[in-house]
PDB file of C-alpha atoms in Angstrom:
ATOM      1  CA  MET A   1      48.447  98.517 131.778  1.00 49.00           C
ATOM      2  CA  THR A   2      47.840  97.264 128.258  1.00 47.00           C
ATOM      3  CA  ASP A   3      49.151  98.835 125.082  1.00 47.00           C
ATOM      4  CA  LYS A   4      46.626 100.946 123.228  1.00 48.00           C
ATOM      5  CA  PRO A   5      46.251 100.985 119.441  1.00 49.00           C
ATOM      6  CA  GLY A   6      48.829 103.305 117.993  1.00 49.00           C
ATOM      7  CA  ASP A   7      51.122 103.007 121.010  1.00 48.00           C
ATOM      8  CA  SER A   8      54.564 104.013 119.714  1.00 46.00           C
ATOM      9  CA  ARG A   9      56.624 102.341 122.417  1.00 44.00           C
ATOM     10  CA  PRO A  10      59.183  99.884 120.980  1.00 42.00           C
ATOM     11  CA  ALA A  11      58.642  96.186 121.524  1.00 44.00           C
ATOM     12  CA  ALA A  12      60.742  94.490 124.176  1.00 43.00           C
ATOM     13  CA  PRO A  13      63.938  93.071 122.688  1.00 47.00           C
ATOM     14  CA  VAL A  14      64.019  89.328 122.094  1.00 42.00           C
ATOM     15  CA  SER A  15      67.198  87.546 123.124  1.00 48.00           C
ATOM     16  CA  LYS A  16      69.248  85.823 120.463  1.00 48.00           C
ATOM     17  CA  ARG A  17      68.753  82.492 122.187  1.00 48.00           C
ATOM     18  CA  LYS A  18      64.959  82.871 122.429  1.00 47.00           C
ATOM     19  CA  ALA A  19      64.740  83.910 118.793  1.00 47.00           C
ATOM     20  CA  ALA A  20      66.777  80.885 117.732  1.00 49.00           C
ATOM     21  CA  ALA A  21      64.664  78.628 119.919  1.00 49.00           C
ATOM     22  CA  ALA A  22      61.492  79.966 118.332  1.00 45.00           C
ATOM     23  CA  ARG A  23      62.867  79.310 114.859  1.00 47.00           C
ATOM     24  CA  GLY A  24      63.989  75.816 115.817  1.00 47.00           C
ATOM     25  CA  ALA A  25      60.788  74.855 117.600  1.00 42.00           C
ATOM     26  CA  ALA A  26      59.126  73.867 114.344  1.00 34.00           C
ATOM     27  CA  ARG A  27      61.808  71.311 113.484  1.00 50.00           C
ATOM     28  CA  ARG A  28      63.461  68.470 115.317  1.00 78.00           C
ATOM     29  CA  LEU A  29      67.220  68.674 115.614  1.00 87.00           C
ATOM     30  CA  GLY A  30      69.194  65.763 114.232  1.00 87.00           C
ATOM     31  CA  VAL A  31      72.743  64.535 114.673  1.00 86.00           C
ATOM     32  CA  GLU A  32      73.914  66.698 111.753  1.00 85.00           C
ATOM     33  CA  ASP A  33      72.635  69.829 113.496  1.00 91.00           C
ATOM     34  CA  TRP A  34      74.535  68.987 116.672  1.00 93.00           C
ATOM     35  CA  THR A  35      77.751  68.072 114.865  1.00 89.00           C
ATOM     36  CA  ALA A  36      77.586  71.233 112.723  1.00 88.00           C
ATOM     37  CA  ALA A  37      77.144  73.375 115.837  1.00 92.00           C
ATOM     38  CA  THR A  38      80.009  71.595 117.582  1.00 90.00           C
ATOM     39  CA  LEU A  39      82.290  72.120 114.576  1.00 85.00           C
ATOM     40  CA  GLY A  40      81.340  75.793 114.629  1.00 86.00           C
ATOM     41  CA  VAL A  41      82.498  76.119 118.234  1.00 89.00           C
ATOM     42  CA  LEU A  42      85.587  74.017 117.499  1.00 83.00           C
ATOM     43  CA  LEU A  43      86.675  76.299 114.651  1.00 79.00           C
ATOM     44  CA  ARG A  44      85.945  79.495 116.510  1.00 84.00           C
ATOM     45  CA  ASP A  45      87.193  78.690 120.017  1.00 84.00           C
ATOM     46  CA  GLY A  46      89.057  75.349 119.957  1.00 79.00           C
ATOM     47  CA  VAL A  47      88.187  71.907 121.299  1.00 77.00           C
ATOM     48  CA  GLY A  48      88.789  72.926 124.920  1.00 81.00           C
ATOM     49  CA  ALA A  49      85.991  75.484 124.679  1.00 85.00           C
ATOM     50  CA  ILE A  50      83.319  72.990 123.607  1.00 88.00           C
ATOM     51  CA  THR A  51      80.755  72.629 126.390  1.00 92.00           C
ATOM     52  CA  ILE A  52      77.177  71.452 126.470  1.00 94.00           C
ATOM     53  CA  ALA A  53      76.005  74.961 127.327  1.00 93.00           C
ATOM     54  CA  LYS A  54      77.935  76.567 124.471  1.00 93.00           C
ATOM     55  CA  VAL A  55      76.680  74.106 121.857  1.00 94.00           C
ATOM     56  CA  CYS A  56      73.116  74.522 123.135  1.00 94.00           C
ATOM     57  CA  ASP A  57      73.503  78.296 122.845  1.00 92.00           C
ATOM     58  CA  GLU A  58      74.766  77.813 119.299  1.00 91.00           C
ATOM     59  CA  LEU A  59      71.519  76.006 118.435  1.00 93.00           C
ATOM     60  CA  GLY A  60      69.244  78.044 120.676  1.00 91.00           C
ATOM     61  CA  VAL A  61      68.009  75.029 122.654  1.00 91.00           C
ATOM     62  CA  THR A  62      68.021  73.816 126.240  1.00 89.00           C
ATOM     63  CA  LYS A  63      70.233  71.171 127.816  1.00 89.00           C
ATOM     64  CA  GLY A  64      67.202  68.901 127.910  1.00 89.00           C
ATOM     65  CA  SER A  65      67.341  68.732 124.129  1.00 89.00           C
ATOM     66  CA  PHE A  66      71.018  67.817 124.313  1.00 92.00           C
ATOM     67  CA  TYR A  67      70.429  64.919 126.700  1.00 91.00           C
ATOM     68  CA  TRP A  68      67.702  63.606 124.425  1.00 88.00           C
ATOM     69  CA  HIS A  69      70.460  62.871 121.880  1.00 89.00           C
ATOM     70  CA  PHE A  70      73.660  62.343 123.888  1.00 92.00           C
ATOM     71  CA  ASP A  71      74.778  60.913 127.229  1.00 91.00           C
ATOM     72  CA  GLY A  72      77.402  63.595 127.737  1.00 92.00           C
ATOM     73  CA  ILE A  73      79.966  65.871 126.152  1.00 90.00           C
ATOM     74  CA  ASP A  74      82.401  63.053 125.336  1.00 87.00           C
ATOM     75  CA  GLN A  75      79.785  61.268 123.237  1.00 90.00           C
ATOM     76  CA  LEU A  76      79.017  64.497 121.366  1.00 91.00           C
ATOM     77  CA  LEU A  77      82.709  65.121 120.663  1.00 87.00           C
ATOM     78  CA  GLU A  78      83.320  61.600 119.397  1.00 85.00           C
ATOM     79  CA  THR A  79      80.158  61.658 117.293  1.00 88.00           C
ATOM     80  CA  THR A  80      81.234  64.965 115.746  1.00 87.00           C
ATOM     81  CA  ALA A  81      84.687  63.667 114.808  1.00 82.00           C
ATOM     82  CA  GLN A  82      83.311  60.408 113.471  1.00 81.00           C
ATOM     83  CA  PHE A  83      80.687  62.235 111.443  1.00 82.00           C
ATOM     84  CA  TRP A  84      83.244  64.604 109.904  1.00 77.00           C
ATOM     85  CA  CYS A  85      85.511  61.717 108.913  1.00 78.00           C
ATOM     86  CA  ALA A  86      82.807  59.231 107.886  1.00 73.00           C
ATOM     87  CA  ASP A  87      82.053  58.298 104.297  1.00 59.00           C
ATOM     88  CA  GLN A  88      78.468  59.563 104.626  1.00 53.00           C
ATOM     89  CA  ASN A  89      79.960  63.041 104.962  1.00 58.00           C
ATOM     90  CA  ASP A  90      81.789  62.755 101.642  1.00 58.00           C
ATOM     91  CA  ALA A  91      79.000  64.712  99.966  1.00 53.00           C
ATOM     92  CA  ALA A  92      79.688  67.695 102.229  1.00 53.00           C
ATOM     93  CA  ARG A  93      83.405  67.258 101.638  1.00 56.00           C
ATOM     94  CA  GLY A  94      82.823  67.115  97.857  1.00 57.00           C
ATOM     95  CA  PHE A  95      84.039  63.531  97.395  1.00 61.00           C
ATOM     96  CA  HIS A  96      80.714  61.819  96.702  1.00 59.00           C
ATOM     97  CA  ASP A  97      80.884  61.758  92.887  1.00 66.00           C
ATOM     98  CA  LEU A  98      84.623  61.596  92.291  1.00 68.00           C
ATOM     99  CA  ASP A  99      84.520  58.217  90.559  1.00 69.00           C
ATOM    100  CA  ASP A 100      82.183  59.643  87.923  1.00 72.00           C
ATOM    101  CA  LEU A 101      84.593  62.429  86.938  1.00 73.00           C
ATOM    102  CA  PRO A 102      87.366  62.227  84.334  1.00 78.00           C
ATOM    103  CA  VAL A 103      90.679  61.489  86.021  1.00 75.00           C
ATOM    104  CA  GLN A 104      92.172  64.982  85.712  1.00 74.00           C
ATOM    105  CA  GLU A 105      88.993  66.599  87.015  1.00 76.00           C
ATOM    106  CA  ARG A 106      89.082  64.162  89.913  1.00 76.00           C
ATOM    107  CA  LEU A 107      92.559  65.362  90.893  1.00 75.00           C
ATOM    108  CA  ASP A 108      91.619  69.024  90.421  1.00 75.00           C
ATOM    109  CA  ARG A 109      88.573  68.578  92.654  1.00 73.00           C
ATOM    110  CA  MET A 110      90.570  66.956  95.443  1.00 72.00           C
ATOM    111  CA  GLY A 111      93.243  69.647  95.289  1.00 70.00           C
ATOM    112  CA  ALA A 112      90.665  72.420  95.388  1.00 70.00           C
ATOM    113  CA  LEU A 113      88.854  70.820  98.319  1.00 66.00           C
ATOM    114  CA  LEU A 114      92.021  70.478 100.346  1.00 64.00           C
ATOM    115  CA  THR A 115      92.889  74.143  99.974  1.00 64.00           C
ATOM    116  CA  GLY A 116      89.367  75.363 100.757  1.00 62.00           C
ATOM    117  CA  ASP A 117      89.391  77.364 103.979  1.00 62.00           C
ATOM    118  CA  ARG A 118      86.762  75.404 105.907  1.00 61.00           C
ATOM    119  CA  VAL A 119      88.117  71.976 104.977  1.00 66.00           C
ATOM    120  CA  TRP A 120      91.697  72.561 106.104  1.00 70.00           C
ATOM    121  CA  GLN A 121      90.599  74.418 109.219  1.00 74.00           C
ATOM    122  CA  VAL A 122      88.369  71.539 110.316  1.00 77.00           C
ATOM    123  CA  GLU A 123      90.971  68.951 109.294  1.00 78.00           C
ATOM    124  CA  LEU A 124      93.631  70.723 111.356  1.00 81.00           C
ATOM    125  CA  ALA A 125      91.382  71.003 114.401  1.00 80.00           C
ATOM    126  CA  VAL A 126      90.277  67.361 114.181  1.00 82.00           C
ATOM    127  CA  ARG A 127      93.829  66.082 113.627  1.00 84.00           C
ATOM    128  CA  ASP A 128      95.113  68.031 116.622  1.00 82.00           C
ATOM    129  CA  TRP A 129      92.233  66.621 118.621  1.00 80.00           C
ATOM    130  CA  ALA A 130      93.150  63.083 117.502  1.00 84.00           C
ATOM    131  CA  ARG A 131      96.433  63.376 119.377  1.00 85.00           C
ATOM    132  CA  THR A 132      94.574  63.075 122.691  1.00 83.00           C
ATOM    133  CA  ASN A 133      91.483  61.024 121.793  1.00 82.00           C
ATOM    134  CA  ALA A 134      91.806  57.420 120.581  1.00 84.00           C
ATOM    135  CA  LYS A 135      88.350  57.265 118.985  1.00 81.00           C
ATOM    136  CA  VAL A 136      88.946  60.490 117.075  1.00 82.00           C
ATOM    137  CA  ALA A 137      92.315  59.096 115.970  1.00 88.00           C
ATOM    138  CA  GLU A 138      90.556  55.985 114.624  1.00 87.00           C
ATOM    139  CA  ALA A 139      88.123  58.143 112.648  1.00 83.00           C
ATOM    140  CA  VAL A 140      90.974  60.202 111.159  1.00 86.00           C
ATOM    141  CA  LYS A 141      92.834  57.012 110.236  1.00 89.00           C
ATOM    142  CA  ALA A 142      89.770  55.678 108.411  1.00 86.00           C
ATOM    143  CA  LEU A 143      89.456  58.964 106.490  1.00 84.00           C
ATOM    144  CA  ASP A 144      93.140  58.947 105.500  1.00 88.00           C
ATOM    145  CA  GLN A 145      92.890  55.387 104.253  1.00 89.00           C
ATOM    146  CA  ARG A 146      89.781  56.186 102.219  1.00 85.00           C
ATOM    147  CA  ILE A 147      91.497  59.159 100.560  1.00 84.00           C
ATOM    148  CA  PHE A 148      94.600  57.022  99.949  1.00 90.00           C
ATOM    149  CA  HIS A 149      92.574  54.328  98.179  1.00 88.00           C
ATOM    150  CA  THR A 150      90.714  56.947  96.109  1.00 83.00           C
ATOM    151  CA  LEU A 151      94.025  58.429  94.979  1.00 86.00           C
ATOM    152  CA  SER A 152      95.483  54.983  94.269  1.00 90.00           C
ATOM    153  CA  LYS A 153      92.508  54.095  92.080  1.00 88.00           C
ATOM    154  CA  THR A 154      92.775  57.413  90.258  1.00 85.00           C
ATOM    155  CA  LEU A 155      96.458  56.821  89.500  1.00 88.00           C
ATOM    156  CA  ILE A 156      95.741  53.298  88.271  1.00 91.00           C
ATOM    157  CA  ASP A 157      93.074  54.803  86.007  1.00 87.00           C
ATOM    158  CA  LEU A 158      95.843  57.063  84.652  1.00 85.00           C
ATOM    159  CA  GLY A 159      97.763  53.944  83.626  1.00 89.00           C
ATOM    160  CA  LEU A 160     100.231  53.533  86.483  1.00 90.00           C
ATOM    161  CA  SER A 161     100.960  50.116  87.958  1.00 93.00           C
ATOM    162  CA  ALA A 162      99.418  49.247  91.318  1.00 94.00           C
ATOM    163  CA  GLU A 163     102.844  49.492  92.986  1.00 94.00           C
ATOM    164  CA  GLN A 164     103.552  52.936  91.516  1.00 93.00           C
ATOM    165  CA  ALA A 165     100.013  54.089  92.268  1.00 92.00           C
ATOM    166  CA  GLU A 166     100.300  53.173  95.945  1.00 94.00           C
ATOM    167  CA  MET A 167     103.714  54.806  96.336  1.00 93.00           C
ATOM    168  CA  ARG A 168     102.609  58.067  94.696  1.00 92.00           C
ATOM    169  CA  ALA A 169      99.244  58.107  96.448  1.00 90.00           C
ATOM    170  CA  GLY A 170     101.137  57.882  99.725  1.00 92.00           C
ATOM    171  CA  LEU A 171     103.323  60.848  98.753  1.00 89.00           C
ATOM    172  CA  MET A 172     100.223  62.855  97.818  1.00 86.00           C
ATOM    173  CA  CYS A 173      98.557  62.044 101.143  1.00 87.00           C
ATOM    174  CA  PHE A 174     101.645  63.106 103.076  1.00 88.00           C
ATOM    175  CA  ALA A 175     101.780  66.331 101.036  1.00 85.00           C
ATOM    176  CA  GLY A 176      98.114  66.991 101.839  1.00 82.00           C
ATOM    177  CA  ILE A 177      98.574  66.398 105.562  1.00 83.00           C
ATOM    178  CA  GLY A 178     101.634  68.637 105.473  1.00 84.00           C
ATOM    179  CA  PHE A 179      99.582  71.364 103.832  1.00 80.00           C
ATOM    180  CA  VAL A 180      96.958  71.151 106.565  1.00 77.00           C
ATOM    181  CA  HIS A 181      99.591  71.674 109.252  1.00 77.00           C
ATOM    182  CA  GLY A 182     101.797  74.178 107.442  1.00 78.00           C
ATOM    183  CA  ASN A 183      99.573  76.280 105.210  1.00 74.00           C
ATOM    184  CA  GLN A 184      99.490  79.220 107.613  1.00 74.00           C
ATOM    185  CA  ASN A 185     103.253  79.546 107.293  1.00 80.00           C
ATOM    186  CA  LEU A 186     103.572  79.071 103.525  1.00 78.00           C
ATOM    187  CA  PRO A 187     101.811  80.414 100.408  1.00 81.00           C
ATOM    188  CA  VAL A 188      98.642  78.533  99.456  1.00 78.00           C
ATOM    189  CA  PRO A 189      99.175  76.803  96.077  1.00 79.00           C
ATOM    190  CA  THR A 190      97.270  78.313  93.167  1.00 81.00           C
ATOM    191  CA  ALA A 191      95.133  76.199  90.843  1.00 77.00           C
ATOM    192  CA  ASP A 192      97.951  76.192  88.259  1.00 83.00           C
ATOM    193  CA  GLN A 193     100.489  75.145  90.884  1.00 82.00           C
ATOM    194  CA  ARG A 194      98.242  72.311  92.048  1.00 79.00           C
ATOM    195  CA  ARG A 195      97.879  71.072  88.480  1.00 80.00           C
ATOM    196  CA  GLU A 196     101.646  71.217  87.998  1.00 83.00           C
ATOM    197  CA  PHE A 197     102.134  69.221  91.196  1.00 82.00           C
ATOM    198  CA  PHE A 198      99.676  66.576  90.041  1.00 79.00           C
ATOM    199  CA  ARG A 199     101.322  66.506  86.604  1.00 81.00           C
ATOM    200  CA  PHE A 200     104.686  65.974  88.259  1.00 84.00           C
ATOM    201  CA  ILE A 201     103.538  63.307  90.712  1.00 81.00           C
ATOM    202  CA  THR A 202     101.514  61.392  88.096  1.00 78.00           C
ATOM    203  CA  SER A 203     104.153  61.474  85.352  1.00 78.00           C
ATOM    204  CA  ALA A 204     104.596  58.062  83.758  1.00 68.00           C
ATOM    205  CA  GLU A 205     108.314  58.689  83.161  1.00 56.00           C
ATOM    206  CA  PRO A 206     110.418  56.071  84.982  1.00 50.00           C
ATOM    207  CA  PRO A 207     112.529  57.329  87.908  1.00 49.00           C
ATOM    208  CA  ARG A 208     116.253  57.840  87.218  1.00 50.00           C
TER     209      ARG A 208
END
């Protein structure tokens, strides 16, 4: 029996997955779509909850679409970690134009990024993950070294010697990693407190 004009019966509900699939049908998913969906599951449910089915549900696609891009779940996980840590993701992290900023603004930007909710949550999840996955650990190491060199260059631009810049950049990196792991137990530094920390750590006064 077909509906007649003016039929007041409600339309059949459309499932969330079908609606998402219909929206996504007009575009081709790329690696960034898959890594973003995987990070979403990672943040919400933890790395152990990441499955092919769950990530496909997140995107509203079938497993066939997944296997068009990846050989299996391990490849997706490693690609996600490598993408998050890679230099091509610095734009999303807010690091892409740091060298063009005045030195103090550069430090303020990095401090603000670290204490942003999404950044530290992803960093914590990825660092915990790195404890059990060698390739993820390599990606995290590359990210840490890139941040270290950016901080070292910034401190040299402030007038510190290369030796002092490296020592203080190391202290700042350790402080940042400590924040990622301990921020839920301690107060989050305010903007003024971050500036005072950077003023303290970048002071040109010789140590006693």
